[in-house]
mmCIF file of C-alpha atoms and ligand atoms in Angstrom:
data_model
loop_
_atom_site.group_PDB
_atom_site.id
_atom_site.type_symbol
_atom_site.label_atom_id
_atom_site.label_comp_id
_atom_site.label_asym_id
_atom_site.label_seq_id
_atom_site.Cartn_x
_atom_site.Cartn_y
_atom_site.Cartn_z
ATOM 1 C CA MET A 1 -32.850 48.515 56.916
ATOM 2 C CA ALA A 2 -35.710 46.374 55.820
ATOM 3 C CA GLN A 3 -37.209 44.537 58.492
ATOM 4 C CA ARG A 4 -37.158 40.397 57.290
ATOM 5 C CA GLY A 5 -39.967 38.077 57.980
ATOM 6 C CA ARG A 6 -41.514 35.476 55.172
ATOM 7 C CA GLU A 7 -39.275 35.776 52.207
ATOM 8 C CA PRO A 8 -41.134 37.714 49.976
ATOM 9 C CA GLU A 9 -42.758 36.870 46.111
ATOM 10 C CA ARG A 10 -40.271 37.665 43.033
ATOM 11 C CA LEU A 11 -40.324 40.755 40.993
ATOM 12 C CA ARG A 12 -38.686 40.028 37.831
ATOM 13 C CA VAL A 13 -36.851 42.865 36.372
ATOM 14 C CA ALA A 14 -35.842 43.669 32.905
ATOM 15 C CA MET A 15 -33.897 46.064 32.200
ATOM 16 C CA VAL A 16 -33.445 48.029 28.972
ATOM 17 C CA GLY A 17 -30.238 50.404 28.114
ATOM 18 C CA HIS A 18 -27.784 50.186 30.190
ATOM 19 C CA GLY A 19 -26.292 53.611 30.097
ATOM 20 C CA PHE A 20 -25.309 55.962 32.395
ATOM 21 C CA MET A 21 -29.651 55.707 33.404
ATOM 22 C CA GLY A 22 -28.696 51.416 33.008
ATOM 23 C CA ALA A 23 -26.359 51.933 35.459
ATOM 24 C CA ALA A 24 -27.813 54.032 38.414
ATOM 25 C CA HIS A 25 -31.431 51.868 38.390
ATOM 26 C CA SER A 26 -29.174 48.980 38.370
ATOM 27 C CA GLN A 27 -27.375 49.996 41.696
ATOM 28 C CA ALA A 28 -30.929 51.269 42.645
ATOM 29 C CA TRP A 29 -32.621 47.440 41.756
ATOM 30 C CA ARG A 30 -29.606 45.760 43.459
ATOM 31 C CA THR A 31 -29.591 47.849 46.886
ATOM 32 C CA VAL A 32 -33.426 48.475 47.441
ATOM 33 C CA ALA A 33 -34.456 44.732 49.739
ATOM 34 C CA ARG A 34 -32.053 45.910 51.445
ATOM 35 C CA PHE A 35 -32.889 48.752 52.316
ATOM 36 C CA PHE A 36 -36.383 49.340 52.085
ATOM 37 C CA PRO A 37 -38.945 46.823 53.667
ATOM 38 C CA LEU A 38 -40.559 45.452 50.872
ATOM 39 C CA GLY A 39 -43.592 43.430 50.086
ATOM 40 C CA LEU A 40 -41.933 41.569 46.880
ATOM 41 C CA GLU A 41 -38.434 41.201 46.427
ATOM 42 C CA PRO A 42 -37.302 42.173 42.864
ATOM 43 C CA GLU A 43 -34.469 40.054 40.942
ATOM 44 C CA MET A 44 -31.871 41.384 38.102
ATOM 45 C CA SER A 45 -34.086 38.896 35.967
ATOM 46 C CA VAL A 46 -32.594 40.546 31.724
ATOM 47 C CA ILE A 47 -30.545 43.381 30.531
ATOM 48 C CA VAL A 48 -30.927 44.596 27.529
ATOM 49 C CA GLY A 49 -29.720 46.120 24.695
ATOM 50 C CA ARG A 50 -28.166 46.527 20.671
ATOM 51 C CA ASP A 51 -24.883 45.467 20.751
ATOM 52 C CA PRO A 52 -24.029 41.760 22.351
ATOM 53 C CA ASP A 53 -20.757 42.552 23.448
ATOM 54 C CA ARG A 54 -21.432 45.277 25.229
ATOM 55 C CA THR A 55 -24.837 44.285 26.285
ATOM 56 C CA GLU A 56 -22.945 41.138 27.784
ATOM 57 C CA ALA A 57 -20.272 43.192 29.722
ATOM 58 C CA ALA A 58 -23.420 45.762 31.080
ATOM 59 C CA ARG A 59 -24.828 42.521 32.243
ATOM 60 C CA GLU A 60 -21.641 40.909 33.660
ATOM 61 C CA HIS A 61 -20.191 44.599 35.541
ATOM 62 C CA LEU A 62 -24.119 45.217 36.707
ATOM 63 C CA GLY A 63 -25.213 43.067 38.054
ATOM 64 C CA TRP A 64 -27.951 41.012 35.998
ATOM 65 C CA GLU A 65 -28.525 36.957 35.515
ATOM 66 C CA ARG A 66 -29.300 37.833 31.897
ATOM 67 C CA ALA A 67 -28.471 40.233 28.263
ATOM 68 C CA SER A 68 -30.849 39.896 25.807
ATOM 69 C CA THR A 69 -30.258 41.838 22.086
ATOM 70 C CA ASP A 70 -33.786 41.453 20.932
ATOM 71 C CA TRP A 71 -36.496 43.075 23.370
ATOM 72 C CA ARG A 72 -39.528 41.836 21.998
ATOM 73 C CA ALA A 73 -38.605 39.693 23.225
ATOM 74 C CA VAL A 74 -38.282 40.244 26.792
ATOM 75 C CA VAL A 75 -41.407 42.162 26.746
ATOM 76 C CA ALA A 76 -43.311 39.306 25.860
ATOM 77 C CA ASP A 77 -41.167 37.360 27.640
ATOM 78 C CA PRO A 78 -44.229 34.940 31.141
ATOM 79 C CA GLU A 79 -41.404 35.176 33.188
ATOM 80 C CA ILE A 80 -41.231 39.856 33.019
ATOM 81 C CA ASP A 81 -42.802 41.501 35.573
ATOM 82 C CA VAL A 82 -41.529 44.885 35.207
ATOM 83 C CA VAL A 83 -39.726 46.415 32.620
ATOM 84 C CA ASP A 84 -37.106 49.544 33.019
ATOM 85 C CA VAL A 85 -36.622 51.123 30.350
ATOM 86 C CA CYS A 86 -33.560 53.490 30.239
ATOM 87 C CA SER A 87 -32.627 53.718 27.438
ATOM 88 C CA PRO A 88 -32.722 57.147 24.698
ATOM 89 C CA GLY A 89 -35.877 59.036 24.757
ATOM 90 C CA ALA A 90 -36.519 57.416 21.185
ATOM 91 C CA SER A 91 -37.157 54.162 21.961
ATOM 92 C CA HIS A 92 -39.319 55.051 25.278
ATOM 93 C CA VAL A 93 -42.679 55.322 22.975
ATOM 94 C CA GLU A 94 -42.700 51.221 21.662
ATOM 95 C CA VAL A 95 -41.246 49.398 24.741
ATOM 96 C CA ALA A 96 -43.081 50.723 26.917
ATOM 97 C CA ILE A 97 -46.257 50.071 25.207
ATOM 98 C CA ALA A 98 -45.237 46.922 24.082
ATOM 99 C CA ALA A 99 -44.517 46.524 27.690
ATOM 100 C CA LEU A 100 -48.410 47.903 29.203
ATOM 101 C CA ARG A 101 -50.314 46.005 26.704
ATOM 102 C CA ALA A 102 -47.690 42.681 27.659
ATOM 103 C CA GLY A 103 -48.992 43.206 31.341
ATOM 104 C CA LYS A 104 -45.840 44.578 32.559
ATOM 105 C CA HIS A 105 -44.853 47.226 35.159
ATOM 106 C CA VAL A 106 -43.397 49.825 33.718
ATOM 107 C CA LEU A 107 -41.058 52.024 34.808
ATOM 108 C CA CYS A 108 -39.589 54.677 32.123
ATOM 109 C CA GLU A 109 -37.015 57.349 32.020
ATOM 110 C CA LYS A 110 -37.443 60.571 32.277
ATOM 111 C CA PRO A 111 -38.896 62.557 29.326
ATOM 112 C CA LEU A 112 -41.225 60.158 28.881
ATOM 113 C CA ALA A 113 -41.337 60.258 25.252
ATOM 114 C CA ASN A 114 -39.696 62.644 22.681
ATOM 115 C CA SER A 115 -43.045 64.276 21.916
ATOM 116 C CA VAL A 116 -46.664 64.669 22.751
ATOM 117 C CA ALA A 117 -48.422 61.511 20.056
ATOM 118 C CA ASP A 118 -46.232 59.599 21.959
ATOM 119 C CA ALA A 119 -46.644 60.672 24.925
ATOM 120 C CA GLU A 120 -50.735 60.921 24.252
ATOM 121 C CA ALA A 121 -49.919 57.223 23.254
ATOM 122 C CA MET A 122 -47.823 55.870 25.800
ATOM 123 C CA THR A 123 -50.437 57.873 28.519
ATOM 124 C CA ALA A 124 -53.376 55.823 26.801
ATOM 125 C CA ALA A 125 -51.617 52.834 26.747
ATOM 126 C CA ALA A 126 -50.668 52.821 30.831
ATOM 127 C CA ALA A 127 -54.625 54.039 31.303
ATOM 128 C CA SER A 128 -55.522 50.539 30.580
ATOM 129 C CA ALA A 129 -53.135 49.080 32.066
ATOM 130 C CA ALA A 130 -53.545 49.983 34.887
ATOM 131 C CA GLU A 131 -57.649 48.506 34.571
ATOM 132 C CA HIS A 132 -55.313 45.379 34.327
ATOM 133 C CA GLY A 133 -53.839 46.368 38.171
ATOM 134 C CA VAL A 134 -51.102 47.257 35.585
ATOM 135 C CA ARG A 135 -48.357 50.462 37.514
ATOM 136 C CA SER A 136 -46.623 52.653 35.482
ATOM 137 C CA MET A 137 -44.693 55.009 36.424
ATOM 138 C CA VAL A 138 -41.345 58.236 35.305
ATOM 139 C CA GLY A 139 -38.243 57.991 36.423
ATOM 140 C CA PHE A 140 -38.123 61.529 37.502
ATOM 141 C CA SER A 141 -35.050 60.648 40.491
ATOM 142 C CA TYR A 142 -35.416 64.040 42.334
ATOM 143 C CA ARG A 143 -38.883 63.472 44.263
ATOM 144 C CA ARG A 144 -37.087 60.865 45.884
ATOM 145 C CA VAL A 145 -34.571 63.522 47.560
ATOM 146 C CA PRO A 146 -35.217 63.866 50.890
ATOM 147 C CA ALA A 147 -35.087 67.725 50.924
ATOM 148 C CA ILE A 148 -37.111 67.615 47.866
ATOM 149 C CA ALA A 149 -39.421 65.198 49.226
ATOM 150 C CA PHE A 150 -39.212 67.171 52.517
ATOM 151 C CA ALA A 151 -39.590 70.350 50.455
ATOM 152 C CA ARG A 152 -43.529 69.789 49.686
ATOM 153 C CA ARG A 153 -44.687 69.068 52.127
ATOM 154 C CA LEU A 154 -43.542 72.307 54.242
ATOM 155 C CA VAL A 155 -44.513 73.864 51.720
ATOM 156 C CA GLN A 156 -48.492 71.717 51.392
ATOM 157 C CA ASP A 157 -48.239 72.620 54.682
ATOM 158 C CA GLY A 158 -49.212 76.496 54.350
ATOM 159 C CA ARG A 159 -45.498 76.923 56.308
ATOM 160 C CA ILE A 160 -44.425 79.777 53.402
ATOM 161 C CA GLY A 161 -47.006 80.963 52.131
ATOM 162 C CA THR A 162 -49.079 81.484 48.968
ATOM 163 C CA VAL A 163 -45.969 80.781 46.573
ATOM 164 C CA ARG A 164 -45.635 84.663 44.239
ATOM 165 C CA GLN A 165 -42.369 83.623 42.384
ATOM 166 C CA VAL A 166 -40.395 80.628 41.958
ATOM 167 C CA ARG A 167 -36.884 80.169 40.278
ATOM 168 C CA ALA A 168 -35.842 77.552 38.949
ATOM 169 C CA LEU A 169 -32.534 77.227 36.913
ATOM 170 C CA TYR A 170 -31.177 73.894 36.013
ATOM 171 C CA LEU A 171 -27.488 74.382 34.787
ATOM 172 C CA GLN A 172 -24.755 72.244 33.462
ATOM 173 C CA ASP A 173 -21.035 72.364 31.497
ATOM 174 C CA TRP A 174 -20.574 69.513 29.608
ATOM 175 C CA LEU A 175 -21.420 71.459 25.970
ATOM 176 C CA ALA A 176 -18.848 74.032 26.952
ATOM 177 C CA ASP A 177 -15.799 72.812 26.051
ATOM 178 C CA GLU A 178 -17.093 73.677 21.908
ATOM 179 C CA ASP A 179 -14.538 69.894 20.250
ATOM 180 C CA GLY A 180 -16.777 68.274 22.967
ATOM 181 C CA PRO A 181 -17.991 64.817 20.577
ATOM 182 C CA MET A 182 -21.904 64.912 19.168
ATOM 183 C CA THR A 183 -24.237 62.272 21.668
ATOM 184 C CA TRP A 184 -27.017 61.228 21.532
ATOM 185 C CA ARG A 185 -28.588 63.762 23.822
ATOM 186 C CA LEU A 186 -27.339 66.610 20.488
ATOM 187 C CA ASP A 187 -29.767 64.298 18.307
ATOM 188 C CA LYS A 188 -33.695 65.608 18.044
ATOM 189 C CA GLU A 189 -34.372 61.904 16.835
ATOM 190 C CA GLN A 190 -33.429 60.533 19.596
ATOM 191 C CA ALA A 191 -33.403 62.813 22.661
ATOM 192 C CA GLY A 192 -36.405 64.339 21.158
ATOM 193 C CA SER A 193 -34.854 68.427 22.268
ATOM 194 C CA GLY A 194 -31.879 69.168 23.599
ATOM 195 C CA SER A 195 -31.078 71.197 27.473
ATOM 196 C CA LEU A 196 -34.407 71.730 27.246
ATOM 197 C CA GLY A 197 -35.953 68.545 27.237
ATOM 198 C CA ASP A 198 -33.096 66.325 29.697
ATOM 199 C CA ILE A 199 -32.729 69.330 32.741
ATOM 200 C CA GLY A 200 -35.505 71.604 32.079
ATOM 201 C CA ALA A 201 -37.654 68.695 32.366
ATOM 202 C CA HIS A 202 -37.321 67.945 35.750
ATOM 203 C CA ALA A 203 -37.052 71.738 37.253
ATOM 204 C CA ILE A 204 -41.100 71.948 35.583
ATOM 205 C CA ASP A 205 -41.470 68.406 37.394
ATOM 206 C CA LEU A 206 -40.739 69.740 40.226
ATOM 207 C CA VAL A 207 -41.478 73.053 40.763
ATOM 208 C CA GLU A 208 -44.602 71.105 40.131
ATOM 209 C CA HIS A 209 -44.624 68.355 43.041
ATOM 210 C CA ILE A 210 -43.988 70.781 45.360
ATOM 211 C CA THR A 211 -46.210 73.892 45.260
ATOM 212 C CA GLY A 212 -49.036 71.768 43.976
ATOM 213 C CA ALA A 213 -49.954 73.858 40.969
ATOM 214 C CA THR A 214 -49.757 73.584 37.439
ATOM 215 C CA LEU A 215 -48.009 75.646 34.866
ATOM 216 C CA THR A 216 -50.078 77.499 32.711
ATOM 217 C CA SER A 217 -48.609 79.251 30.313
ATOM 218 C CA VAL A 218 -45.521 79.945 28.334
ATOM 219 C CA SER A 219 -42.890 82.176 27.008
ATOM 220 C CA GLY A 220 -40.145 80.553 26.405
ATOM 221 C CA THR A 221 -35.740 81.052 23.833
ATOM 222 C CA LEU A 222 -34.045 78.518 22.422
ATOM 223 C CA GLU A 223 -30.840 79.083 21.350
ATOM 224 C CA THR A 224 -28.047 76.771 19.882
ATOM 225 C CA PHE A 225 -24.627 77.994 20.007
ATOM 226 C CA VAL A 226 -22.867 75.087 18.650
ATOM 227 C CA ARG A 227 -23.492 73.646 15.517
ATOM 228 C CA GLU A 228 -21.572 71.356 14.766
ATOM 229 C CA ARG A 229 -19.841 68.861 17.072
ATOM 230 C CA PRO A 230 -17.424 65.736 16.078
ATOM 231 C CA LEU A 231 -19.154 62.602 16.004
ATOM 232 C CA LEU A 232 -17.071 59.663 17.869
ATOM 233 C CA ALA A 233 -15.202 57.222 15.106
ATOM 234 C CA GLU A 234 -16.696 54.149 17.380
ATOM 235 C CA GLY A 235 -18.734 54.016 20.691
ATOM 236 C CA VAL A 236 -21.803 57.264 21.812
ATOM 237 C CA GLY A 237 -21.818 58.832 24.813
ATOM 238 C CA LEU A 238 -18.340 60.806 25.865
ATOM 239 C CA SER A 239 -16.297 57.139 25.703
ATOM 240 C CA GLY A 240 -15.261 56.504 22.059
ATOM 241 C CA THR A 241 -12.759 57.453 20.208
ATOM 242 C CA ALA A 242 -13.278 60.729 18.255
ATOM 243 C CA SER A 243 -12.740 61.166 14.596
ATOM 244 C CA THR A 244 -12.204 64.359 11.717
ATOM 245 C CA GLU A 245 -15.624 63.494 10.882
ATOM 246 C CA ARG A 246 -18.409 66.452 11.892
ATOM 247 C CA GLY A 247 -22.489 66.003 13.774
ATOM 248 C CA THR A 248 -24.967 68.306 13.195
ATOM 249 C CA VAL A 249 -26.464 68.942 16.364
ATOM 250 C CA THR A 250 -30.239 69.635 16.297
ATOM 251 C CA VAL A 251 -31.328 70.230 20.243
ATOM 252 C CA ASP A 252 -31.014 72.732 21.402
ATOM 253 C CA ASP A 253 -27.617 73.533 24.139
ATOM 254 C CA ALA A 254 -29.199 76.553 26.365
ATOM 255 C CA ALA A 255 -33.634 76.993 26.990
ATOM 256 C CA TRP A 256 -35.322 79.376 29.403
ATOM 257 C CA PHE A 257 -38.621 80.239 29.833
ATOM 258 C CA LEU A 258 -41.477 82.370 32.076
ATOM 259 C CA GLY A 259 -44.334 80.259 33.342
ATOM 260 C CA ARG A 260 -47.579 81.212 35.106
ATOM 261 C CA LEU A 261 -48.393 78.888 37.146
ATOM 262 C CA ALA A 262 -52.415 77.636 38.968
ATOM 263 C CA GLY A 263 -53.247 76.598 41.903
ATOM 264 C CA GLY A 264 -52.002 75.215 44.276
ATOM 265 C CA ALA A 265 -49.944 76.758 46.605
ATOM 266 C CA ALA A 266 -48.494 78.801 44.198
ATOM 267 C CA ASP A 267 -51.929 79.864 42.415
ATOM 268 C CA GLY A 268 -51.281 83.626 40.631
ATOM 269 C CA ALA A 269 -47.485 82.648 40.222
ATOM 270 C CA VAL A 270 -45.146 83.400 38.152
ATOM 271 C CA GLY A 271 -41.973 80.847 37.356
ATOM 272 C CA SER A 272 -38.385 82.134 35.576
ATOM 273 C CA PHE A 273 -36.716 78.499 34.533
ATOM 274 C CA GLU A 274 -33.192 78.184 32.961
ATOM 275 C CA ALA A 275 -31.081 74.915 32.079
ATOM 276 C CA THR A 276 -28.246 74.991 29.872
ATOM 277 C CA ARG A 277 -25.201 72.098 29.382
ATOM 278 C CA TYR A 278 -23.125 76.087 29.316
ATOM 279 C CA ALA A 279 -23.052 77.586 32.021
ATOM 280 C CA THR A 280 -19.255 77.127 32.594
ATOM 281 C CA GLY A 281 -18.377 75.363 36.150
ATOM 282 C CA ARG A 282 -21.571 74.572 36.411
ATOM 283 C CA LYS A 283 -21.600 70.729 36.409
ATOM 284 C CA ASN A 284 -25.002 68.986 38.363
ATOM 285 C CA GLY A 285 -26.728 73.133 39.419
ATOM 286 C CA LEU A 286 -29.952 72.572 40.003
ATOM 287 C CA THR A 287 -31.072 75.216 42.434
ATOM 288 C CA ILE A 288 -35.073 75.389 42.634
ATOM 289 C CA GLU A 289 -36.565 79.144 44.486
ATOM 290 C CA LEU A 290 -39.357 79.698 45.809
ATOM 291 C CA SER A 291 -40.506 82.948 47.372
ATOM 292 C CA GLY A 292 -44.447 82.474 49.433
ATOM 293 C CA THR A 293 -46.119 85.828 50.915
ATOM 294 C CA SER A 294 -44.617 84.124 54.906
ATOM 295 C CA GLY A 295 -41.034 82.533 53.837
ATOM 296 C CA ALA A 296 -39.013 80.847 51.055
ATOM 297 C CA ILE A 297 -37.173 77.842 50.534
ATOM 298 C CA ARG A 298 -33.950 77.431 48.749
ATOM 299 C CA PHE A 299 -32.762 73.646 47.380
ATOM 300 C CA ASP A 300 -29.205 73.231 45.621
ATOM 301 C CA LEU A 301 -28.210 69.684 44.030
ATOM 302 C CA GLU A 302 -24.954 70.660 44.727
ATOM 303 C CA SER A 303 -25.867 70.184 48.221
ATOM 304 C CA MET A 304 -28.648 67.619 48.583
ATOM 305 C CA ASN A 305 -29.169 66.878 52.130
ATOM 306 C CA GLU A 306 -30.178 70.487 52.942
ATOM 307 C CA LEU A 307 -32.818 72.485 51.943
ATOM 308 C CA GLN A 308 -33.325 76.336 53.061
ATOM 309 C CA VAL A 309 -35.927 77.647 53.956
ATOM 310 C CA TYR A 310 -36.599 81.505 55.514
ATOM 311 C CA ASP A 311 -39.825 81.946 58.296
ATOM 312 C CA ALA A 312 -40.651 85.508 57.507
ATOM 313 C CA SER A 313 -42.690 84.799 61.015
ATOM 314 C CA ALA A 314 -39.658 85.007 62.602
ATOM 315 C CA ALA A 315 -38.241 88.246 64.787
ATOM 316 C CA ALA A 316 -36.693 91.676 62.267
ATOM 317 C CA GLY A 317 -33.295 90.682 64.233
ATOM 318 C CA GLU A 318 -33.045 87.874 64.257
ATOM 319 C CA GLN A 319 -34.601 86.135 59.942
ATOM 320 C CA GLY A 320 -32.525 84.193 57.623
ATOM 321 C CA PHE A 321 -32.579 81.659 55.723
ATOM 322 C CA THR A 322 -32.292 78.495 57.925
ATOM 323 C CA ARG A 323 -30.156 75.606 57.365
ATOM 324 C CA VAL A 324 -32.086 72.637 57.479
ATOM 325 C CA LEU A 325 -29.874 68.859 57.190
ATOM 326 C CA VAL A 326 -32.702 66.316 55.924
ATOM 327 C CA THR A 327 -30.185 63.604 57.452
ATOM 328 C CA GLU A 328 -33.059 62.819 60.082
ATOM 329 C CA PRO A 329 -35.390 60.027 60.427
ATOM 330 C CA GLU A 330 -38.706 61.697 60.450
ATOM 331 C CA HIS A 331 -37.471 63.258 57.039
ATOM 332 C CA PRO A 332 -38.215 61.327 53.954
ATOM 333 C CA TYR A 333 -36.475 58.301 53.562
ATOM 334 C CA MET A 334 -34.025 59.222 55.636
ATOM 335 C CA ALA A 335 -35.360 56.272 58.379
ATOM 336 C CA ALA A 336 -33.982 53.489 55.657
ATOM 337 C CA TRP A 337 -30.276 55.362 55.521
ATOM 338 C CA TRP A 338 -27.626 56.007 58.008
ATOM 339 C CA PRO A 339 -27.681 57.360 61.932
ATOM 340 C CA THR A 340 -28.026 61.266 62.182
ATOM 341 C CA GLY A 341 -25.948 63.329 59.569
ATOM 342 C CA HIS A 342 -24.650 61.072 57.233
ATOM 343 C CA LEU A 343 -25.454 62.277 54.212
ATOM 344 C CA ILE A 344 -26.744 60.283 50.607
ATOM 345 C CA GLY A 345 -26.472 61.118 47.425
ATOM 346 C CA TYR A 346 -27.307 61.093 43.632
ATOM 347 C CA GLU A 347 -27.795 57.866 43.644
ATOM 348 C CA HIS A 348 -29.550 57.209 46.666
ATOM 349 C CA THR A 349 -32.648 59.099 44.340
ATOM 350 C CA PHE A 350 -32.889 55.536 42.063
ATOM 351 C CA THR A 351 -32.964 54.051 45.469
ATOM 352 C CA HIS A 352 -36.032 55.948 46.640
ATOM 353 C CA GLU A 353 -37.889 56.015 42.947
ATOM 354 C CA VAL A 354 -37.611 51.851 43.498
ATOM 355 C CA ALA A 355 -38.737 51.622 45.923
ATOM 356 C CA ASP A 356 -42.038 53.199 45.713
ATOM 357 C CA LEU A 357 -42.826 52.178 42.559
ATOM 358 C CA VAL A 358 -42.621 48.391 44.572
ATOM 359 C CA THR A 359 -44.310 49.056 46.999
ATOM 360 C CA ALA A 360 -47.015 50.417 44.547
ATOM 361 C CA ILE A 361 -47.316 46.712 43.625
ATOM 362 C CA ALA A 362 -47.159 45.222 45.843
ATOM 363 C CA GLU A 363 -50.026 47.651 47.520
ATOM 364 C CA GLY A 364 -52.337 48.068 44.160
ATOM 365 C CA THR A 365 -51.664 51.911 44.273
ATOM 366 C CA GLU A 366 -50.495 54.131 41.549
ATOM 367 C CA PRO A 367 -47.302 54.955 42.112
ATOM 368 C CA ARG A 368 -46.189 58.309 40.884
ATOM 369 C CA PRO A 369 -45.188 60.430 38.891
ATOM 370 C CA SER A 370 -47.529 58.731 36.624
ATOM 371 C CA PHE A 371 -47.364 59.282 33.163
ATOM 372 C CA ALA A 372 -49.884 61.540 32.335
ATOM 373 C CA GLU A 373 -47.483 63.909 34.973
ATOM 374 C CA GLY A 374 -45.283 62.534 32.524
ATOM 375 C CA LEU A 375 -47.414 64.037 29.231
ATOM 376 C CA HIS A 376 -48.277 67.263 31.015
ATOM 377 C CA VAL A 377 -44.423 67.742 31.171
ATOM 378 C CA GLN A 378 -44.124 67.094 27.843
ATOM 379 C CA ARG A 379 -46.904 69.239 27.341
ATOM 380 C CA VAL A 380 -44.899 72.141 28.962
ATOM 381 C CA LEU A 381 -42.259 71.134 26.918
ATOM 382 C CA ASP A 382 -43.730 71.602 23.346
ATOM 383 C CA ALA A 383 -44.930 75.325 24.592
ATOM 384 C CA VAL A 384 -41.645 76.157 25.623
ATOM 385 C CA GLU A 385 -40.651 75.272 21.851
ATOM 386 C CA ARG A 386 -44.314 76.462 20.702
ATOM 387 C CA SER A 387 -43.064 79.461 22.302
ATOM 388 C CA ALA A 388 -39.796 80.509 21.443
ATOM 389 C CA ALA A 389 -40.046 79.600 17.249
ATOM 390 C CA ASP A 390 -42.634 82.482 16.772
ATOM 391 C CA GLY A 391 -40.746 84.473 19.251
ATOM 392 C CA SER A 392 -41.799 84.165 22.692
ATOM 393 C CA SER A 393 -45.095 85.077 21.921
ATOM 394 C CA TRP A 394 -46.944 83.465 25.414
ATOM 395 C CA THR A 395 -48.555 80.296 24.836
ATOM 396 C CA ALA A 396 -50.592 77.816 26.794
ATOM 397 C CA ILE A 397 -50.019 74.635 28.162
ATOM 398 C CA PRO A 398 -53.590 72.553 27.018
HETATM 399 C C1 SOE B 1 -28.008 64.471 31.785
HETATM 400 O O1 SOE B 1 -26.807 65.196 31.976
HETATM 401 C C2 SOE B 1 -28.511 64.367 33.237
HETATM 402 O O2 SOE B 1 -27.479 62.998 33.374
HETATM 403 C C3 SOE B 1 -30.022 63.607 33.014
HETATM 404 O O3 SOE B 1 -30.373 63.003 31.866
HETATM 405 C C4 SOE B 1 -30.106 63.194 33.911
HETATM 406 O O4 SOE B 1 -31.942 63.280 34.392
HETATM 407 C C5 SOE B 1 -29.951 63.898 35.530
HETATM 408 O O5 SOE B 1 -30.320 63.203 36.651
HETATM 409 C C6 SOE B 1 -28.325 64.607 35.437
HETATM 410 O O6 SOE B 1 -28.514 64.890 34.556
#
């Protein structure tokens, strides 16, 4: 638990959006200062949404001080220090840039934007704001899974040698029911892309983060299996009432691509990536396997407190993947939580994310992933889309 001495200065947070991600971020803001020693004390000042009744209900439920339907007024409010953007992708560019220009630190959900052009504008705004000490960060929360942070440490320390092959799968099945309703996530205007950007972006970011390598070219295929789905009579998301009208799905249901990597611990490696919402029986299965010249690691989000580690230098008769339970105080983030062997879960990744952001703000350092890193992921997504449109030719990432 955080050691508490003199009362730290307040850091007043405004959060835009109150869906699934808004709830996850609220939980993080609520708990972070109770477990992590921070130089600043976050305050859950304002929650922002479009509908006044729903926003007020979210305020009460999630524990924010006040509710607003006017994001422009909130980001201009001198009482606000941080803007946390949890709304659908289409809104990221306008809200984040306005907030940065108003001198607010920004945490923006992934993927950074719906297009490369928007991500470039956001990255330029973040760079200008950084000159005045304003911090910005993209919400690739899985970087903060302790087993992932530990995997990065092992790989960067050369423990598995040079990575030759990467296998990254992000498998969900919430579209496997072909009568499941439309949501904003299936609308290109709002979400930018489908499985590719929503969950494939995590796989891209994690592979690059763990290995320190960069994807330089990709060859991909996208598929939309079901092109029309029932509209919800009211509301968005999966909780409204179904209507008989149908809406058009304008994003990919599933994405596959091969990628070439350069630099870091995976120089010259080739990776295969798959992101789908049609993997029947897979609820939130993110697996990453790295095969190196002297070992291998395997991570599975459905067993997120574990890392499988293979040491090829072990005696022939003793070789095999070792299951490391990543709950020791020596492991990243774990000293803040429970005694050895007591597990943590999905929500903790968001707590770690805001802990790292608040620490960077307090210490005047640049938090990561930066908007520039978010822009790079956006360029990979765009290259996969262009490659798929061209019939899977290899496409360079600018
Ligand atoms: C979508 O299904 C989703 O909620 C992503 O948007 C999140 O980033 C991921 O954590 C879980 O899946």
